[in-house]
CSV table of C-alpha atoms and ligand atoms in Angstrom, one decimal:
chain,number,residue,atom,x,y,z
A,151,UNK,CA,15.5,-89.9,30.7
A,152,UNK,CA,18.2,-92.4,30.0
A,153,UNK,CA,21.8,-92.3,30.0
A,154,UNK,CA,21.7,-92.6,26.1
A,155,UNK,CA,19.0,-90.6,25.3
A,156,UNK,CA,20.5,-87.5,27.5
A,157,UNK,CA,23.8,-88.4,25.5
A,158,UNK,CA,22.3,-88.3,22.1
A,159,UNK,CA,20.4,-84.6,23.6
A,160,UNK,CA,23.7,-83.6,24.5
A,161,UNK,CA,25.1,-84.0,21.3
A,162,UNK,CA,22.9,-82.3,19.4
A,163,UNK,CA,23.1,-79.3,21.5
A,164,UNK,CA,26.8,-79.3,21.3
A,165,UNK,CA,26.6,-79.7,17.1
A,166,UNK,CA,23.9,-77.0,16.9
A,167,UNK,CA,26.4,-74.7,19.1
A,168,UNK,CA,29.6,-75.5,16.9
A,169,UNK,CA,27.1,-74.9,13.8
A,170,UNK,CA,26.1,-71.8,15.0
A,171,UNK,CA,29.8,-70.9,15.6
A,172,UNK,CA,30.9,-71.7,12.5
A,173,UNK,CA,27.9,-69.7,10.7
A,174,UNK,CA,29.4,-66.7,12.8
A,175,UNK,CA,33.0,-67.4,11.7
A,176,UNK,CA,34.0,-68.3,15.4
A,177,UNK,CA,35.4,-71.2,16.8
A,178,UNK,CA,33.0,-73.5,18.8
A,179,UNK,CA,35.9,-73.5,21.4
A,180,UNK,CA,34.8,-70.0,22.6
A,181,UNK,CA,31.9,-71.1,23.4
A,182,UNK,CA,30.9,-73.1,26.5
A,183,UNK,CA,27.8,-74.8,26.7
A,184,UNK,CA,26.6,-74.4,30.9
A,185,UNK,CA,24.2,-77.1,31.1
A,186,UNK,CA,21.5,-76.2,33.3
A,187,UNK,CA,20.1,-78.7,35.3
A,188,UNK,CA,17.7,-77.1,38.1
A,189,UNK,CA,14.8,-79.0,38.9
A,190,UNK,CA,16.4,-82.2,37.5
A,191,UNK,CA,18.2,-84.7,40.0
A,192,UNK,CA,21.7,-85.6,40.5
A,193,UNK,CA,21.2,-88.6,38.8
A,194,UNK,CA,20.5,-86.8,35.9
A,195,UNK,CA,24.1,-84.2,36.2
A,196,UNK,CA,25.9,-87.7,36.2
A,197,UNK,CA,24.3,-88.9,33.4
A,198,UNK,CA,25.9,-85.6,31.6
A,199,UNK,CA,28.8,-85.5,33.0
A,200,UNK,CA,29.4,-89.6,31.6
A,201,UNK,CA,28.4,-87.8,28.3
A,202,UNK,CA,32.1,-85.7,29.1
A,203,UNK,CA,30.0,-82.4,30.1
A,204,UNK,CA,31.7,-80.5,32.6
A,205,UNK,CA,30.2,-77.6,33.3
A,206,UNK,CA,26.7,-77.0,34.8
A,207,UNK,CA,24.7,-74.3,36.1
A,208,UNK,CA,21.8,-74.2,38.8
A,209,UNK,CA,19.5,-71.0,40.5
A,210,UNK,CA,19.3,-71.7,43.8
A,211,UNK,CA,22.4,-72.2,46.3
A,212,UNK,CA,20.3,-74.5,48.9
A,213,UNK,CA,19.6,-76.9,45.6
A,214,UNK,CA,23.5,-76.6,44.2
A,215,UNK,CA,24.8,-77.5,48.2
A,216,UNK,CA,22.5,-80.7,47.8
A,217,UNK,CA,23.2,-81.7,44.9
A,218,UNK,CA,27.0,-81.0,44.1
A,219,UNK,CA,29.6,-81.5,46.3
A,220,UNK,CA,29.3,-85.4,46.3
A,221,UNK,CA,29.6,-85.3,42.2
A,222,UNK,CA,32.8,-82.4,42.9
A,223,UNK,CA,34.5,-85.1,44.8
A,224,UNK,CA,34.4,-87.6,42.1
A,225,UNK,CA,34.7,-85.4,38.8
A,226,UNK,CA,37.2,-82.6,40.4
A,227,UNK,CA,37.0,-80.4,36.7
A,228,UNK,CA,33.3,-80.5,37.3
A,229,UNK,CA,33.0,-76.7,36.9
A,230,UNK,CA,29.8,-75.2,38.4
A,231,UNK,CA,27.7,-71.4,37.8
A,232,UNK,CA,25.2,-69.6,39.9
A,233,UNK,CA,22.3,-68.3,37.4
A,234,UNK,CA,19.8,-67.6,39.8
A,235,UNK,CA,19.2,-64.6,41.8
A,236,UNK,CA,21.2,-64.3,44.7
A,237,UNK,CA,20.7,-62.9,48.2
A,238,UNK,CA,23.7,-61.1,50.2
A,239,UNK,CA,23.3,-63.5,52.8
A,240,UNK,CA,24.0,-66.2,50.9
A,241,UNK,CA,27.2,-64.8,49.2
A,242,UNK,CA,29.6,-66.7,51.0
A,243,UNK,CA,27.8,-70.1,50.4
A,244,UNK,CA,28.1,-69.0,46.8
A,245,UNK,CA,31.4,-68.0,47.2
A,246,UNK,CA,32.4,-71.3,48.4
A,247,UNK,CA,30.3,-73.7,46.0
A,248,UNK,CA,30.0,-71.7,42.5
A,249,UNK,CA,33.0,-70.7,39.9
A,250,UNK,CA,31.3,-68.6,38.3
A,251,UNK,CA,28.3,-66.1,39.6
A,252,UNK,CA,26.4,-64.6,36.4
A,253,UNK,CA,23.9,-62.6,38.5
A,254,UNK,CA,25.8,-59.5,40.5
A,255,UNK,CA,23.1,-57.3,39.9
A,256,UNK,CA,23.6,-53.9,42.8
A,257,UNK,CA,25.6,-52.5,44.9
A,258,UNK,CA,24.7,-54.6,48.5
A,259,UNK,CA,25.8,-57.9,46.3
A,260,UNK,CA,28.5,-56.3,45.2
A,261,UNK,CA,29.9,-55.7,48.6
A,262,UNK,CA,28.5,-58.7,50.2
A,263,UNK,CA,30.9,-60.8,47.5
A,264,UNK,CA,34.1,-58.8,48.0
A,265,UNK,CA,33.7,-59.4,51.9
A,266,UNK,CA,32.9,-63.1,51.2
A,267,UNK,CA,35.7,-63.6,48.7
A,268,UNK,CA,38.2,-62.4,51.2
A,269,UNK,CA,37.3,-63.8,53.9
A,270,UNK,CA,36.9,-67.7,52.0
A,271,UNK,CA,40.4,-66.9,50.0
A,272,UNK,CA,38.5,-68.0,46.5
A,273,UNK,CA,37.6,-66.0,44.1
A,274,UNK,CA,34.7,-67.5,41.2
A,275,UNK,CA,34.5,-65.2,37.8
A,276,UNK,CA,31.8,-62.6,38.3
A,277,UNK,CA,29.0,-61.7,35.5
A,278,UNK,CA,27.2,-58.7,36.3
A,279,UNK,CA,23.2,-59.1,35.3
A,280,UNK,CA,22.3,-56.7,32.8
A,281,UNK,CA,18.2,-56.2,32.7
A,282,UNK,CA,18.6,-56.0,29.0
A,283,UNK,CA,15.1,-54.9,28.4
A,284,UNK,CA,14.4,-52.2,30.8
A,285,UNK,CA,11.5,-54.8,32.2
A,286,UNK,CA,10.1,-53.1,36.2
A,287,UNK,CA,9.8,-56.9,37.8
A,288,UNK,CA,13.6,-58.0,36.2
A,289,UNK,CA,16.5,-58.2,38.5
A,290,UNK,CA,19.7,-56.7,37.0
A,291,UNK,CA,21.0,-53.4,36.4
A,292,UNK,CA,19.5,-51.6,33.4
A,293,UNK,CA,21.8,-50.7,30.0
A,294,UNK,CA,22.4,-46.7,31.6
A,295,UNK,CA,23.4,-47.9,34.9
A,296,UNK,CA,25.7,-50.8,33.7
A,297,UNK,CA,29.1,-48.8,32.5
A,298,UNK,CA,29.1,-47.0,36.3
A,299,UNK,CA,28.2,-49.8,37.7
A,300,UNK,CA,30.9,-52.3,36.1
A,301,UNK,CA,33.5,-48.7,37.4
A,302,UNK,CA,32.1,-48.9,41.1
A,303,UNK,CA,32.5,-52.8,41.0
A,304,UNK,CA,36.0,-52.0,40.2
A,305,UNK,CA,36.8,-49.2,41.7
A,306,UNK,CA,34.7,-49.4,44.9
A,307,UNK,CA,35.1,-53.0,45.4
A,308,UNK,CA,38.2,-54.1,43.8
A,309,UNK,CA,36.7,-57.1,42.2
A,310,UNK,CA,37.1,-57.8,38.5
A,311,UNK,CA,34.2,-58.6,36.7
A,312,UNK,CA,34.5,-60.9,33.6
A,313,UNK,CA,31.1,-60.1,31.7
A,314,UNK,CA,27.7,-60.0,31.7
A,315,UNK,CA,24.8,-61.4,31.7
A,316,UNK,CA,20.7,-61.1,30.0
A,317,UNK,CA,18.0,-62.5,29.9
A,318,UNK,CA,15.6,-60.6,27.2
A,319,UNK,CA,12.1,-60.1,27.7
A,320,UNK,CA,10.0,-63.0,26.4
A,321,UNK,CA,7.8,-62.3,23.2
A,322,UNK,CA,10.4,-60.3,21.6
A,323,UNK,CA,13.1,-60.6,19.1
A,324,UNK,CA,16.2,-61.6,21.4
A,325,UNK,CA,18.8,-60.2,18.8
A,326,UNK,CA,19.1,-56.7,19.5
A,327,UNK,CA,18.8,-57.5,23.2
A,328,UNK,CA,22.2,-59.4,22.8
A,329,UNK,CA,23.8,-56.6,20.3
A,330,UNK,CA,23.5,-54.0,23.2
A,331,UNK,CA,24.4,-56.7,25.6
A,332,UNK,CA,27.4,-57.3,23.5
A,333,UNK,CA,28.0,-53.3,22.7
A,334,UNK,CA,28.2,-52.6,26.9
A,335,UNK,CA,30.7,-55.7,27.3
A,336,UNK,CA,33.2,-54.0,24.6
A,337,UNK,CA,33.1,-50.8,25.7
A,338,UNK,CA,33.7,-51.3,29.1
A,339,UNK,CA,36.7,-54.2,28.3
A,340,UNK,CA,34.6,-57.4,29.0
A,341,UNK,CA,35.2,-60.3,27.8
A,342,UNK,CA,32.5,-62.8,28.7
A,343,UNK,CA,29.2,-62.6,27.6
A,344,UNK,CA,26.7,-65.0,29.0
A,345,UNK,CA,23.3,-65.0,26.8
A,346,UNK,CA,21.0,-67.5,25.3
A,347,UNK,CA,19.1,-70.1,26.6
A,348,UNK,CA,17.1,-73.3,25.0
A,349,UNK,CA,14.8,-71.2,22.3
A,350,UNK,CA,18.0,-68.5,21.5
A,351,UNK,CA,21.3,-69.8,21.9
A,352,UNK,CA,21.9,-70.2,18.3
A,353,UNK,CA,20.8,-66.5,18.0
A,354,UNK,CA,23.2,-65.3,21.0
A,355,UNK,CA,26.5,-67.2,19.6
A,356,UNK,CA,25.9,-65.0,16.2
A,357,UNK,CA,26.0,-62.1,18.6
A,358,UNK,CA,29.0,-63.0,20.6
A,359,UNK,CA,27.8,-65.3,23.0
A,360,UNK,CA,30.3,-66.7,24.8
A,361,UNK,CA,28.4,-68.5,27.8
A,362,UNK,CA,25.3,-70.6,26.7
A,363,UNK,CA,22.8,-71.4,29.2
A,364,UNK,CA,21.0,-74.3,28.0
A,365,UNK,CA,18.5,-76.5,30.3
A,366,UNK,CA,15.2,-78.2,28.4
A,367,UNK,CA,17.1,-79.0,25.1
A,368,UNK,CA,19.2,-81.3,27.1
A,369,UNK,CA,17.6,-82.2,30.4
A,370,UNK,CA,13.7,-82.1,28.9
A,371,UNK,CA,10.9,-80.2,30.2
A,372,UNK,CA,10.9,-79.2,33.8
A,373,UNK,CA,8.4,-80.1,37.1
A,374,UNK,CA,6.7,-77.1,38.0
A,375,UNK,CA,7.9,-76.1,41.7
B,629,PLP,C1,16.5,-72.0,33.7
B,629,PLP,C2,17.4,-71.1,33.1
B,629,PLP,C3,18.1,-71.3,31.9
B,629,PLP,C4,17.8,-72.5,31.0
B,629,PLP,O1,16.6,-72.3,30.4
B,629,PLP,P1,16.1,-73.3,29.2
B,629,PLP,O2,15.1,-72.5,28.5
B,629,PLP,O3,15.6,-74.5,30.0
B,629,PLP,O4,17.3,-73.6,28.4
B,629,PLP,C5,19.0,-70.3,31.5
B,629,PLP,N1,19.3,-69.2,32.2
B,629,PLP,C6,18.7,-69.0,33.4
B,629,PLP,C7,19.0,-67.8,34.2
B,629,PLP,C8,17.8,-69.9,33.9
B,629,PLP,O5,17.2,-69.6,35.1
């Protein structure tokens, strides 16, 4: 894709967000757009980010440590979030690359992020992964588990978690998926809520979304891997 046409992608994502927004009478502000760029080549993150995006998101560590710290050099507000499973022994390389991790999803992680956050003195926002749906082969901790498990995170492990994080089960209506995603965050006093993806996002903002996750409506179709 070209420079201009990713722009012009760009741009309509951002107008359907502030749209969406303003349908929900919120302001487009508290919403940020994580571009999600996994698959897609550097070339392609500096493309965005010369279209002013800042913020991107990617799966797999191993592809965010090739991929990043050359662009984090020469945009330093490039701002970048793990949405990808995540395994303990790749904490601290997450710890040290990523801002923001939206997939603490059990107790092991948990641990294995306190111990890497101490010992690399930086600390990026946590998102605990909620398996919104209940689904057996989805990673996350299910809707009953998620008010002990945001207590242990604090209580156990002293971190902080900011919000959380679904994915719904495909084929169904992603709305009351983000409702109870939304109803765990309140009562449990978080603020962040990272839902919706290309086919939802409008959707999730209506519910509260506060993190959009948003790869084929601005990069284009993915390469199988
Ligand atoms: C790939 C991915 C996205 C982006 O999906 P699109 O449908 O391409 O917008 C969002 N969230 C997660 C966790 C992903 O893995």
């Amino acid at each position: 894709m070209t420079v201009t046409a990713l722009a012009a992608r760009l741009a309509a994502v951002r107008a359907r967000i502030a749209a969406a927004a303003d349908r929900a009478g919120r302001a487009a502000a508290g919403v940020t757009l994580v571009a999600i760029a996994k698959t897609h080549p550097a070339a392609a993150v500096e493309a965005a980010l010369a279209a002013g995006q800042r913020v991107f998101g990617e799966n797999r560590v191993q592809e965010a440590q090739s991929k990043y710290p050359a662009l984090k050099s020469r945009y330093p507000d490039l701002r970048l979030h793990l949405v990808g499973p995540l395994q303990t022994n790749k904490a601290r390389d997450a710890v040290r690359l990523f801002d923001v991790i939206h997939t603490l999803d059990r107790p092991r992680l948990a641990e294995a992020l306190a111990r890497a956050m101490a010992q690399e003195g930086r600390r990026p926002a946590l998102l605990i992964e909620v398996n919104i749906g209940a689904e057996p082969q989805k990673a996350g901790v299910t809707p009953d588990q998620a008010d002990a498990f945001v207590a242990d995170c604090r209580a156990r492990w002293n971190l902080a978690p900011a919000g959380l994080m679904c994915i719904p089960p495909v084929g169904t209506d992603p709305a009351p998926h983000f409702a109870l995603l939304a109803a765990i965050a309140r009562r449990d006093g978080l603020a962040e809520l990272s839902m919706g993806m290309s086919d939802d996002f409008e959707i999730a903002i209506a519910q509260g979304a506060t993190l959009v996750r948003v790869g084929t409506a601005i990069f284009g179709p993915r390469a199988a891997r």
